[in-house]
Amino acid sequence: MRQYLQIKEAYSDCIVFFRLGDFYEMFFDDAVVVARALDLTLTSRDKGKENPIPMCGVPHHAAKHYLAKLVQRGFKVAIAEQVEDPKFAKGIVKREVVRVVTPGTVVDDEQLEPKAAHYLVALLAEGGACGLAHLDVTTGEFAATQLAVRDVVDELARLEPRELLHAGLDEAQLAELQARIRCAWTELPAPGLYNAARAEAEIETATGRALPRDAEGALLLGALALRAAVAVIKYAAETQPTGTLPLTQLLPYTPSEQLILDEATRANLELFVTLIGAKKEGALFGILDETRTSMGGRLLRRWLSAPLVDVAHIRRRHDAVEWLVEHAALRAELRLELSEVYDLERLAGRATLGVASPRDLVALARSLERLPSLRALIHGSFAGDVAARLAHPELLELPEGDEALCGDVAREVRRTLVDEPPPQWRDGGFVRGGFSAELDELTALSEGGKGKILEIEVRERERTGIGSLKVRYNRVFGYYLEITRSNLDRVPSDYVRKQTLANAERYVTAELSDYEAKILGADERRVALELEAFDRLRRRVAESARRLLPLAELVARLDALASLAEVAHASGYVRPDVDGSTRIEIEDGRHPVVEKLAAAGRFVPNDVTLDPDGEQLLVITGPNMAGKSTAMRQVALISILAQMGSFVPARRARLGVVDRVFTRVGASDNLARGESTFMVEMRETAHI
C-alpha cells in the first residue's frame, strides 16, 4: 500500500490501475469512483479492521475494455505495471507507471477511429491573441498557429480535439469555449511557465528537425504558438514515460490560408455528420470517401475540413485527379495495391511509442513490401513522357531505391517474426525458426519434452491399467497425474500424492518432475529470449520512423487522390475551372448527397450564376420541399469540393476562389447552451 500511495501521489489527477498479479486494482477514492463509473463490485481490503480500504479491480487481459470506458468519460488513467519478474524479486515486486492514458493521448486501436485524427490541442491565451498547437500522438502530426481569440472557436471546430489543454483564458472566454467545444478540458500552469526563449531549442530537440524559417531566416511561428507547441509535447511526453513520441517537423499554418468554414457552416452543410442523429451516412464525407487505407481517409478528411485557397495548388490537385480519372485501368490496379497497405502512420507511431505488437510489425512489413509495386505502377505510366512527369508532381513523389522505400525495415521484420504471430504474444511463439540457434535449441527441447510427457501418460496407463489416467498441467502445481477415486486402489507405490480433489487425486513421479524442470526451464528461457529479440526489433523500427512517416504521407496522398477520381468517375463529376475571379457559374449543378439518396433520375439539376458586378444576391422562393435549402447548400458544397481538389457534380462549373463560406439554414435551438431558436438565428446571422 505504501508503494501504491507513492504512485498515487505522483499521479494525483489520475485513476491508478495498480497491477497485482492478474488484476489491475484500484483503492480508496479511485475505487469508489471507478466502481460507480464502470458498474463494478466495490469491495475492501483489510475487511476485519476498523477502517477497511475501498477496493475494486479488473482482469488485466480485459483491461482495454474498461480503460476505453473510463477515457470516454473524460478520466485520465495511470497504468502501474510490475517491472520485474516476481520469481526473482527481492521483497515486494517493483512497480512503475508505464503509460498515462488521457482522452487526447489514446494509442489503442480499439479506441481510435481509423479515418479520423485524434488531436491533443494546447491553447495559450495572452491579451487578445492565442497560440494554438495540435498533436496527434498516434501519427506524430504536429502543427501550430497564432490567431485572435475571436477566431479560436472556428479553428477548434475544424480540429475537433479529443482533449484541450488551456492556460490564460479568463472565465468568460473559458465558459464560452467549453459551451461550444465538446471535449475533455485540462488546465495548464500559467503560460509564463513555458519559456519562449527556450521553446525553439526544446521543439527542435523533440522533433530532431529545425524549425521552419522564411527566406531571411526569421521563424515562421510567433512566440505564443511556439509556447503552445512546447506545452502540447511536454504534456504528451509525460503520458509516455517508457516511450518516445513519433513527432514529425512542427508545421506552421495560418487559418486564413485555407477556406474558413465556421462551426455553424460545418453543421448546416453536413460535411461529416448529419444534422439529425449525427450520422456519418448521409454526410458529404461518406459520399467522397472511397479510400483504401485509414491514413488516406484521414488525409481526405483534412482536405475537406480545410480546402485550399491558392489557385495554383488547387489546379495541381485537379491535374492529378483528372489523370487518374482518365486512366481507369491503372486506377483500379493502384487501388487494389492500396488495399494491401495497412495504416503505416499509426503502425510506425505504435513502434515509436513502444506499444507495437508482433502483429503490428508484420502488418508494417507487408505494407512496405507493396510500395515498390505502387511506385512502378505510377512511374511506369509516365515513362518517356517528360512533360507529363513535370505536370503531375502530386503523383510522382514516391522515392526510388530499396532503402528509400524502407525495404531494409521490412526484411528485418520478416527475418525475425513468423508470418502469423499469435495474438497473446507475451507467451512467445512469434520468432521465426532459424533466427537464433539458441532459440531453436530451446524450442526443440520444449516441444520434445512435451512429447515425452505424452509418452509418460501412455506408458503409465499401460503400467497401472487405469485407462482414465491423465497428465495435466497448471501454473500452481506444474505437471501431475490425475486419477479418479474409483481407481485409487491401483495407484503404484512410487506415486507421490500432490493434491486431493472431490472426485480425484493428483500425483507426481520422479520422472515427471525431472521432465517438468527441463521443459519449464526451456520454456521460460525461450520466452525471455523472444521478448528480448522483439524489443530490439521494435526499437530498430522506431529508429526508422523518420523515414517511414514521410512515406506514409505520400501513400495517403495517392489514396486520397484515387478516391476523388473514383467518385468523379462513378458519379459523373466534372473538373471545375477554378480561377482568381469573384464569379460563380454552375450549369446543371447537383447536390452531391441528395442526388445519391434520391431515386435515379429524380434530382433536377439547376443553374446558378453569381457575380458582384451583376447578380450578387439571389432570393429563392417556393413551397416546403421545393429545394430552396438544397440549392443554397449545393452552391456551397460545389465551391468546397472544387477548392479541396475534387471534381464537382455539374455539367460545367467556373468558380472563383472563395475565402469563407457561411451557411444558416433551417430553424434550430440549442437548449444545452441556453439558446432559443431565435437566439441561434440571431447569433449566427450576426456572425455572418
XYZ file of C-alpha atoms in Angstrom:
688
model
C 0.000 0.000 0.000
C 2.954 2.293 0.624
C 4.070 1.630 -2.968
C 0.569 2.390 -4.269
C 0.307 5.635 -2.303
C 3.670 6.872 -3.622
C 2.491 6.336 -7.198
C -0.897 7.921 -6.482
C 0.802 10.990 -5.009
C 2.857 11.424 -8.188
C -0.244 10.969 -10.393
C -2.856 12.596 -8.198
C -5.076 13.702 -11.117
C -5.301 10.146 -12.499
C -7.088 6.926 -11.724
C -4.246 4.494 -10.915
C -4.514 0.992 -12.427
C -2.205 -0.826 -9.980
C -1.070 -4.255 -11.227
C -1.422 -7.055 -8.676
C -0.893 -10.438 -10.343
C -3.637 -10.998 -12.901
C -5.627 -7.877 -11.942
C -5.393 -4.101 -12.035
C -6.625 -2.924 -8.638
C -7.875 0.495 -7.544
C -8.040 1.710 -3.938
C -9.558 4.479 -1.798
C -11.452 7.191 -3.738
C -10.304 5.763 -7.086
C -12.085 2.511 -6.262
C -15.304 4.295 -5.301
C -15.298 6.430 -8.465
C -14.412 3.579 -10.842
C -16.867 1.118 -9.297
C -19.656 3.644 -9.868
C -18.475 4.583 -13.395
C -17.976 1.003 -14.618
C -20.661 -0.702 -12.518
C -18.061 -2.873 -10.739
C -18.407 -4.548 -7.355
C -16.883 -2.363 -4.651
C -15.138 -4.486 -2.054
C -12.481 -3.654 0.526
C -9.020 -4.567 1.704
C -8.474 -5.477 5.402
C -12.188 -6.203 5.913
C -11.776 -7.236 9.520
C -10.127 -3.968 10.540
C -11.785 -0.818 11.770
C -11.210 1.236 8.601
C -11.110 -1.144 5.594
C -9.728 0.294 2.353
C -12.263 0.524 -0.536
C -11.055 -1.584 -3.447
C -12.175 -2.766 -6.906
C -10.375 -4.354 -9.821
C -10.481 -5.539 -13.425
C -8.721 -8.549 -15.041
C -5.519 -7.481 -16.817
C -6.458 -9.341 -20.029
C -9.720 -7.345 -20.280
C -8.301 -4.008 -19.099
C -8.533 -2.305 -22.537
C -12.321 -2.571 -22.477
C -12.605 -0.899 -19.056
C -9.890 1.628 -19.884
C -11.767 2.726 -23.006
C -14.936 3.362 -20.986
C -13.082 5.490 -18.442
C -11.311 7.572 -21.103
C -14.587 8.124 -22.976
C -15.962 9.587 -19.739
C -13.030 12.020 -19.564
C -10.904 10.286 -16.892
C -7.110 10.042 -17.003
C -5.651 6.647 -16.119
C -2.074 5.915 -14.956
C -1.102 2.278 -15.607
C 1.326 0.981 -12.969
C 2.887 -2.312 -14.111
C 5.117 -4.858 -12.384
C 8.514 -4.064 -13.907
C 10.451 -7.041 -12.543
C 9.863 -10.778 -12.533
C 8.135 -11.853 -9.277
C 10.264 -15.028 -9.253
C 13.473 -13.056 -8.871
C 12.211 -10.026 -6.929
C 13.669 -9.418 -3.501
C 10.749 -8.395 -1.336
C 7.820 -6.573 -2.933
C 7.757 -6.567 -6.739
C 8.754 -3.159 -8.121
C 6.015 -1.246 -9.973
C 6.234 1.840 -12.158
C 3.827 3.870 -14.263
C 4.499 2.832 -17.858
C 1.774 4.890 -19.523
C -0.820 7.537 -18.754
C -3.939 7.368 -20.900
C -5.900 10.595 -21.325
C -8.680 11.404 -23.825
C -6.156 13.124 -26.105
C -3.314 10.584 -25.857
C -5.098 7.288 -26.571
C -2.980 4.873 -28.663
C -5.014 1.629 -28.527
C -6.612 0.816 -31.895
C -9.878 -0.191 -30.227
C -10.377 3.393 -29.023
C -9.361 5.165 -32.241
C -11.484 5.982 -35.253
C -9.425 4.716 -38.246
C -10.260 7.583 -40.629
C -10.242 10.484 -38.163
C -7.304 12.225 -36.498
C -7.086 12.112 -32.711
C -5.903 15.566 -31.685
C -4.486 16.804 -28.417
C -4.631 20.640 -28.545
C -2.865 23.247 -26.416
C -4.305 26.768 -26.269
C -2.370 29.590 -24.592
C -4.092 32.990 -24.388
C -2.362 36.296 -23.742
C -4.138 39.593 -24.274
C -6.296 39.276 -27.384
C -4.092 36.622 -29.014
C -3.835 32.846 -28.710
C -1.140 30.328 -29.507
C -2.659 27.043 -30.664
C -0.793 23.776 -31.283
C -2.232 20.381 -32.139
C -0.619 16.951 -31.999
C -1.838 13.511 -33.000
C 0.121 11.202 -30.683
C -0.715 8.177 -32.863
C 0.861 9.562 -36.052
C 3.153 12.414 -34.973
C 1.221 15.063 -36.949
C 2.276 18.326 -35.275
C 1.292 21.892 -36.215
C 0.874 25.315 -34.611
C -0.578 28.731 -35.335
C -1.243 32.099 -33.742
C -4.672 33.715 -34.022
C -7.080 36.129 -32.369
C -9.232 34.840 -29.501
C -12.387 35.542 -31.535
C -11.219 33.080 -34.226
C -10.436 30.219 -31.848
C -13.893 28.583 -31.936
C -13.838 28.112 -35.720
C -10.374 26.556 -35.645
C -11.247 24.246 -32.758
C -14.443 23.223 -34.567
C -12.268 22.239 -37.545
C -9.804 20.241 -35.446
C -12.422 18.503 -33.262
C -9.931 17.952 -30.392
C -10.337 14.982 -28.030
C -8.577 16.868 -25.224
C -7.841 20.571 -24.888
C -5.041 21.931 -22.697
C -5.561 25.595 -21.845
C -3.979 28.471 -19.950
C -4.540 32.227 -19.813
C -8.263 32.263 -20.708
C -10.472 34.404 -18.496
C -13.662 32.933 -17.004
C -15.956 34.321 -19.694
C -13.733 33.098 -22.554
C -13.401 29.658 -20.975
C -17.151 29.322 -20.378
C -17.910 30.339 -23.983
C -15.408 27.869 -25.430
C -16.482 24.995 -23.196
C -20.105 25.548 -24.219
C -19.166 25.420 -27.907
C -16.405 22.762 -27.988
C -17.268 19.376 -26.517
C -14.120 17.577 -25.379
C -12.044 16.914 -22.256
C -10.555 20.129 -20.824
C -7.304 20.223 -18.848
C -5.943 23.391 -17.253
C -2.226 24.007 -17.673
C 0.052 26.023 -15.407
C 0.241 29.750 -16.171
C 1.502 30.364 -19.737
C 4.503 32.242 -18.383
C 5.972 28.896 -17.281
C 6.559 27.968 -20.933
C 9.703 29.872 -21.717
C 9.633 31.414 -25.198
C 13.422 31.745 -25.297
C 13.888 28.015 -24.770
C 10.888 26.932 -26.866
C 12.819 26.795 -30.136
C 15.535 24.541 -28.711
C 13.045 22.272 -26.916
C 10.944 21.748 -30.055
C 13.970 21.075 -32.273
C 15.302 18.564 -29.724
C 11.944 16.780 -29.517
C 11.377 16.618 -33.294
C 15.012 16.251 -34.356
C 14.437 18.898 -37.040
C 14.996 22.615 -37.385
C 12.009 24.927 -37.142
C 10.857 26.362 -40.496
C 12.056 29.875 -41.345
C 11.451 32.395 -44.117
C 13.986 33.408 -46.771
C 15.576 35.922 -44.373
C 15.971 33.360 -41.581
C 13.099 34.560 -39.373
C 10.940 31.957 -37.629
C 7.542 31.392 -39.243
C 5.869 30.993 -35.856
C 5.170 33.609 -33.190
C 6.225 33.222 -29.544
C 2.735 32.226 -28.341
C 2.466 29.479 -30.969
C 5.909 28.137 -30.005
C 4.974 28.085 -26.338
C 1.732 26.246 -27.124
C 3.770 23.709 -29.115
C 6.098 23.165 -26.143
C 3.093 22.764 -23.834
C 1.483 20.080 -26.009
C 4.641 17.962 -26.455
C 5.559 18.205 -22.754
C 2.102 17.043 -21.723
C 2.111 14.225 -24.282
C 5.645 13.131 -23.322
C 4.632 12.867 -19.663
C 1.959 10.331 -20.639
C 4.565 8.062 -22.275
C 7.339 7.669 -19.658
C 8.694 4.497 -21.296
C 8.254 5.508 -24.946
C 9.164 8.272 -27.393
C 6.659 10.462 -29.222
C 6.569 9.911 -33.019
C 6.925 13.621 -33.776
C 7.253 14.999 -37.291
C 8.525 18.511 -38.019
C 6.451 21.277 -36.442
C 4.434 22.802 -39.287
C 3.344 26.451 -39.079
C -0.001 27.361 -40.635
C -2.406 30.277 -40.813
C -6.172 29.560 -40.797
C -6.749 32.357 -43.331
C -4.568 30.451 -45.821
C -7.347 27.893 -46.148
C -11.073 28.169 -46.833
C -12.627 29.021 -43.463
C -15.718 27.057 -42.517
C -17.175 28.117 -39.196
C -18.893 25.840 -36.703
C -22.463 26.537 -37.924
C -21.475 26.098 -41.576
C -19.881 22.686 -40.951
C -23.026 21.559 -39.175
C -25.543 23.028 -41.656
C -23.709 21.674 -44.698
C -23.451 18.240 -43.033
C -19.843 17.839 -44.104
C -19.011 14.980 -41.729
C -22.212 14.068 -39.861
C -25.898 14.737 -40.425
C -27.779 17.416 -38.501
C -30.308 14.860 -37.281
C -28.767 11.965 -35.409
C -25.142 12.964 -36.126
C -24.817 10.024 -38.548
C -21.944 9.543 -40.984
C -24.265 8.088 -43.608
C -25.887 10.962 -45.445
C -22.968 13.358 -44.852
C -20.669 14.604 -47.633
C -17.556 12.788 -46.371
C -19.395 9.476 -46.580
C -20.009 10.127 -50.295
C -16.397 11.160 -51.018
C -14.599 8.506 -49.014
C -13.583 5.668 -51.307
C -10.116 5.444 -49.790
C -8.489 2.047 -49.340
C -6.327 2.946 -46.315
C -7.055 4.557 -42.961
C -4.310 7.142 -43.469
C -5.755 8.047 -46.890
C -9.143 8.519 -45.249
C -7.666 10.824 -42.603
C -5.925 12.929 -45.268
C -9.106 13.188 -47.354
C -10.929 14.322 -44.225
C -8.290 17.043 -43.661
C -8.655 18.221 -47.270
C -12.426 18.546 -46.830
C -12.028 20.236 -43.456
C -9.538 22.826 -44.771
C -9.990 23.415 -48.540
C -7.295 25.330 -50.439
C -7.386 28.989 -51.457
C -4.281 29.001 -53.684
C -5.363 28.643 -57.335
C -2.104 27.008 -58.464
C -2.259 24.380 -55.698
C -5.941 23.663 -56.441
C -5.169 23.165 -60.135
C -2.252 20.802 -59.382
C -4.578 18.627 -57.334
C -7.180 18.743 -60.132
C -4.465 17.705 -62.619
C -3.717 14.602 -60.554
C -7.399 13.690 -60.141
C -8.007 14.207 -63.873
C -5.103 11.924 -64.814
C -6.432 9.199 -62.515
C -9.963 9.612 -63.932
C -8.621 9.200 -67.484
C -6.539 6.107 -66.587
C -9.301 3.892 -65.202
C -7.470 0.556 -65.551
C -4.360 1.852 -63.811
C -6.508 3.454 -61.093
C -8.123 0.067 -60.443
C -4.676 -1.587 -60.138
C -3.475 1.213 -57.881
C -6.474 0.865 -55.567
C -6.002 -2.910 -55.479
C -2.397 -2.433 -54.298
C -3.508 0.169 -51.751
C -5.985 -2.352 -50.314
C -2.975 -4.381 -49.125
C -1.407 -1.424 -47.292
C -2.145 -1.098 -43.580
C -2.038 2.112 -41.531
C 1.685 2.919 -41.907
C 1.365 6.144 -39.900
C -0.149 4.580 -36.803
C 1.956 1.393 -37.057
C 5.154 3.480 -37.101
C 3.726 5.565 -34.253
C 2.980 2.454 -32.157
C 6.549 1.231 -32.645
C 7.934 4.610 -31.558
C 5.671 4.717 -28.512
C 6.821 1.207 -27.580
C 3.339 -0.360 -27.708
C 3.512 -2.192 -31.070
C 2.874 -5.954 -31.042
C 4.485 -8.554 -33.364
C 1.302 -8.473 -35.451
C 1.700 -4.698 -35.842
C 5.257 -5.059 -37.151
C 4.299 -7.847 -39.570
C 1.487 -5.607 -40.891
C 4.069 -2.825 -41.295
C 6.389 -5.141 -43.249
C 3.558 -6.308 -45.518
C 2.670 -2.686 -46.253
C 6.252 -1.711 -47.064
C 6.514 -4.667 -49.445
C 3.715 -3.134 -51.570
C 5.480 0.213 -52.077
C 7.772 -0.844 -54.970
C 4.690 -2.072 -56.901
C 2.856 1.187 -56.185
C 5.812 3.212 -57.408
C 6.239 1.054 -60.512
C 2.565 1.452 -61.441
C 2.685 5.244 -61.304
C 6.162 5.884 -62.675
C 5.788 3.251 -65.387
C 2.773 5.107 -66.760
C 4.856 8.260 -67.271
C 7.904 6.514 -68.750
C 9.387 8.605 -71.539
C 6.804 11.391 -71.220
C 8.848 14.146 -69.571
C 6.118 16.783 -69.939
C 3.582 14.561 -68.182
C 6.052 13.802 -65.389
C 6.613 17.502 -64.765
C 2.866 18.185 -64.844
C 1.957 15.669 -62.110
C 4.199 16.193 -59.075
C 1.315 15.196 -56.769
C 1.536 11.627 -58.111
C 5.251 11.092 -58.565
C 6.829 11.626 -55.159
C 7.396 8.026 -54.029
C 11.218 7.800 -53.983
C 13.356 5.300 -55.850
C 15.535 2.657 -54.233
C 15.183 -0.104 -51.679
C 16.432 1.894 -48.696
C 14.324 4.939 -49.591
C 11.234 2.685 -49.552
C 12.356 1.132 -46.234
C 12.861 -2.321 -47.741
C 15.554 -2.953 -45.119
C 12.967 -2.462 -42.357
C 10.581 -4.961 -43.980
C 13.329 -7.569 -44.385
C 14.441 -7.203 -40.754
C 10.882 -7.779 -39.571
C 10.429 -10.781 -41.872
C 13.757 -12.285 -40.756
C 12.747 -12.017 -37.093
C 9.000 -12.730 -36.948
C 6.750 -15.521 -38.212
C 4.135 -14.663 -40.854
C 1.206 -15.044 -38.428
C 2.223 -14.097 -34.862
C -0.132 -15.246 -32.090
C -2.468 -12.616 -30.552
C -1.280 -13.445 -26.995
C 2.324 -12.804 -27.915
C 3.824 -12.369 -24.461
C 3.876 -16.168 -24.135
C 6.247 -16.360 -27.119
C 5.838 -18.332 -30.310
C 6.359 -15.369 -32.661
C 10.073 -15.584 -33.587
C 10.863 -17.285 -36.902
C 12.803 -20.538 -36.886
C 16.435 -20.037 -37.904
C 16.628 -16.541 -36.410
C 18.654 -17.759 -33.408
C 20.417 -21.097 -32.900
C 19.880 -20.866 -29.140
C 16.159 -20.202 -29.593
C 15.833 -23.129 -31.999
C 17.542 -25.404 -29.476
C 15.263 -24.280 -26.635
C 12.170 -24.668 -28.817
C 13.170 -28.197 -29.782
C 13.828 -29.061 -26.137
C 10.480 -27.603 -25.073
C 8.481 -29.327 -27.821
C 10.418 -32.597 -27.451
C 9.862 -32.501 -23.688
C 6.130 -32.058 -24.170
C 6.153 -35.075 -26.479
C 7.935 -37.028 -23.762
C 5.185 -36.038 -21.306
C 2.612 -37.625 -23.621
C 4.767 -40.768 -23.772
C 4.750 -40.905 -19.956
C 0.940 -40.669 -19.958
C 0.594 -43.599 -22.387
C 3.173 -45.699 -20.524
C 1.617 -45.055 -17.091
C -1.829 -46.029 -18.366
C -0.428 -49.346 -19.589
C 1.575 -49.934 -16.377
C -1.321 -49.202 -13.999
C -4.198 -50.409 -16.154
C -6.021 -47.096 -15.405
C -7.497 -46.043 -18.769
C -8.704 -42.668 -17.466
C -5.266 -41.606 -16.130
C -4.299 -38.186 -17.485
C -1.217 -35.983 -17.307
C -2.347 -32.398 -16.709
C -0.690 -29.044 -16.040
C -1.458 -25.823 -14.194
C 0.683 -22.901 -13.081
C 0.401 -23.731 -9.380
C 1.255 -27.442 -9.355
C 3.028 -27.885 -12.699
C 2.607 -31.325 -14.331
C 0.747 -34.035 -12.411
C -1.064 -37.385 -12.896
C -4.790 -37.182 -12.193
C -6.591 -40.381 -11.139
C -10.289 -40.703 -10.330
C -11.318 -42.032 -6.910
C -12.705 -45.277 -8.354
C -9.149 -46.227 -9.475
C -7.203 -45.293 -6.344
C -6.669 -48.963 -5.401
C -4.449 -49.365 -8.472
C -2.098 -46.424 -7.738
C 1.575 -47.638 -7.690
C 3.624 -47.138 -4.546
C 6.132 -44.808 -6.260
C 3.416 -42.183 -6.887
C 3.613 -39.171 -4.539
C 0.296 -37.539 -3.632
C 0.212 -33.837 -4.647
C -3.403 -32.719 -4.108
C -6.777 -34.145 -3.132
C -9.919 -33.175 -5.047
C -13.580 -34.084 -4.538
C -13.556 -36.778 -7.238
C -9.856 -37.397 -7.902
C -6.331 -37.417 -6.523
C -3.292 -35.774 -8.112
C 0.154 -37.417 -8.023
C 3.695 -36.838 -9.271
C 6.588 -39.177 -10.013
C 10.324 -38.515 -10.008
C 10.430 -38.936 -13.802
C 7.566 -36.453 -14.339
C 9.195 -33.876 -12.018
C 12.529 -34.148 -13.886
C 10.951 -33.579 -17.273
C 8.869 -30.720 -15.898
C 12.012 -28.933 -14.733
C 13.609 -29.338 -18.179
C 10.519 -28.196 -20.100
C 9.652 -25.213 -17.911
C 13.270 -24.085 -17.771
C 13.493 -24.237 -21.569
C 10.124 -22.520 -21.981
C 10.991 -19.655 -19.643
C 14.353 -19.092 -21.315
C 12.748 -19.281 -24.801
C 10.059 -16.702 -23.957
C 12.641 -14.375 -22.377
C 14.873 -14.562 -25.492
C 11.916 -13.983 -27.825
C 10.815 -10.916 -25.877
C 14.376 -9.552 -25.934
C 14.596 -10.087 -29.709
C 11.246 -8.380 -30.251
C 12.191 -5.423 -28.067
C 15.370 -4.906 -30.131
C 13.395 -5.158 -33.367
C 10.766 -2.682 -32.177
C 13.473 -0.171 -31.220
C 15.089 -0.514 -34.662
C 11.726 0.105 -36.355
C 11.197 3.129 -34.093
C 14.584 4.495 -35.177
C 13.322 4.295 -38.788
C 10.143 6.271 -38.055
C 11.546 9.427 -39.642
C 11.870 7.517 -42.912
C 8.544 5.709 -42.514
C 6.264 8.680 -41.763
C 7.053 10.682 -44.947
C 6.421 7.509 -46.990
C 3.095 7.051 -45.205
C 2.129 10.623 -46.109
C 2.884 10.021 -49.812
C 0.873 6.783 -49.873
C -2.017 8.544 -48.107
C -1.970 11.259 -50.779
C -2.115 8.686 -53.596
C -5.044 7.017 -51.864
C -6.950 10.280 -51.330
C -6.438 11.372 -54.961
C -7.511 7.945 -56.239
C -10.628 8.175 -54.055
C -11.583 11.553 -55.543
C -11.015 10.161 -59.048
C -13.136 7.071 -58.304
C -16.029 9.226 -57.039
C -15.744 11.585 -60.033
C -15.803 8.659 -62.469
C -18.680 6.799 -60.769
C -20.866 9.862 -60.130
C -20.314 11.829 -63.342
C -18.467 14.776 -61.771
C -16.574 17.274 -63.971
C -13.373 19.218 -63.481
C -14.240 22.763 -62.390
C -12.473 25.757 -63.926
C -11.091 27.489 -60.814
C -9.663 30.986 -61.218
C -8.945 34.154 -59.265
C -12.186 35.896 -60.227
C -15.182 36.562 -57.994
C -17.707 34.956 -60.353
C -19.588 31.656 -59.921
C -21.138 29.914 -62.938
C -22.665 26.463 -62.470
C -24.555 24.654 -65.227
C -26.737 21.665 -64.292
C -25.421 21.638 -60.755
C -26.452 18.856 -58.376
C -26.344 18.332 -54.625
C -23.756 15.529 -54.168
C -25.580 13.848 -51.262
C -29.230 14.434 -52.183
C -28.740 13.011 -55.680
C -27.373 9.814 -54.114
C -30.286 9.494 -51.707
C -32.977 10.319 -54.285
C -34.286 7.708 -56.705
C -32.437 7.566 -60.047
C -33.434 10.433 -62.322
C -35.446 12.241 -59.629
C -32.935 15.012 -58.872
C -33.457 18.032 -61.140
C -30.148 19.841 -61.931
C -30.151 23.625 -61.832
C -28.037 26.569 -62.968
C -26.607 29.274 -60.728
C -24.769 32.448 -61.704
C -23.399 34.856 -59.098
C -21.342 37.922 -59.929
C -20.590 41.031 -57.802
C -20.981 43.130 -60.963
C -24.387 41.611 -61.765
C -26.390 39.040 -59.813
C -24.694 39.337 -56.463
C -27.696 38.220 -54.411
C -30.382 35.628 -55.135
C -33.741 35.475 -53.357
C -35.100 31.923 -53.686
C -38.779 31.326 -53.007
C -41.077 28.316 -53.126
C -43.196 25.964 -51.021
C -41.923 23.459 -48.484
C -39.837 20.670 -50.050
C -39.279 22.729 -53.214
C -35.499 22.505 -52.798
C -34.632 26.013 -51.573
C -32.212 24.817 -48.864
C -30.834 22.181 -51.222
C -29.997 24.829 -53.832
C -28.266 27.005 -51.223
C -26.233 24.140 -49.810
C -25.445 22.876 -53.292
C -23.600 26.046 -54.309
C -21.587 25.993 -51.094
C -20.707 22.291 -51.442
C -19.637 22.667 -55.080
C -17.287 25.523 -54.083
C -15.866 23.477 -51.186
C -15.402 20.375 -53.351
C -13.628 22.377 -56.045
C -11.237 24.011 -53.583
C -10.377 20.760 -51.802
C -9.224 19.437 -55.200
C -12.257 17.355 -56.129
C -14.286 17.307 -59.316
C -17.850 18.613 -58.862
C -21.417 17.404 -59.586
C -22.311 19.619 -62.569
C -22.193 19.698 -66.375
C -19.878 22.721 -66.247
C -18.545 24.897 -63.435
C -16.447 28.035 -63.408
C -15.623 29.109 -59.886
C -13.690 31.979 -58.376
C -11.831 31.098 -55.187
C -13.757 31.988 -52.028
C -12.102 32.585 -48.655
C -15.140 31.871 -46.444
C -18.452 30.071 -46.654
C -21.320 30.999 -44.334
C -24.478 28.913 -44.122
C -27.539 29.472 -41.954
C -30.291 27.025 -42.868
C -33.437 25.964 -41.028
C -34.757 26.575 -37.535
C -32.906 25.024 -34.629
C -32.378 25.760 -30.969
C -29.519 24.850 -28.666
C -31.097 24.444 -25.263
C -27.925 22.858 -23.860
C -26.289 26.281 -24.268
C -29.392 28.121 -23.117
C -30.132 29.465 -26.619
C -33.608 29.582 -28.158
C -34.291 29.162 -31.889
C -34.461 32.943 -32.320
C -31.214 33.438 -30.372
C -29.398 30.834 -32.503
C -30.591 32.511 -35.697
C -29.586 35.983 -34.495
C -26.172 34.853 -33.263
C -25.347 33.002 -36.480
C -26.618 35.864 -38.643
C -24.575 38.355 -36.605
C -21.534 36.122 -37.094
C -22.065 36.224 -40.866
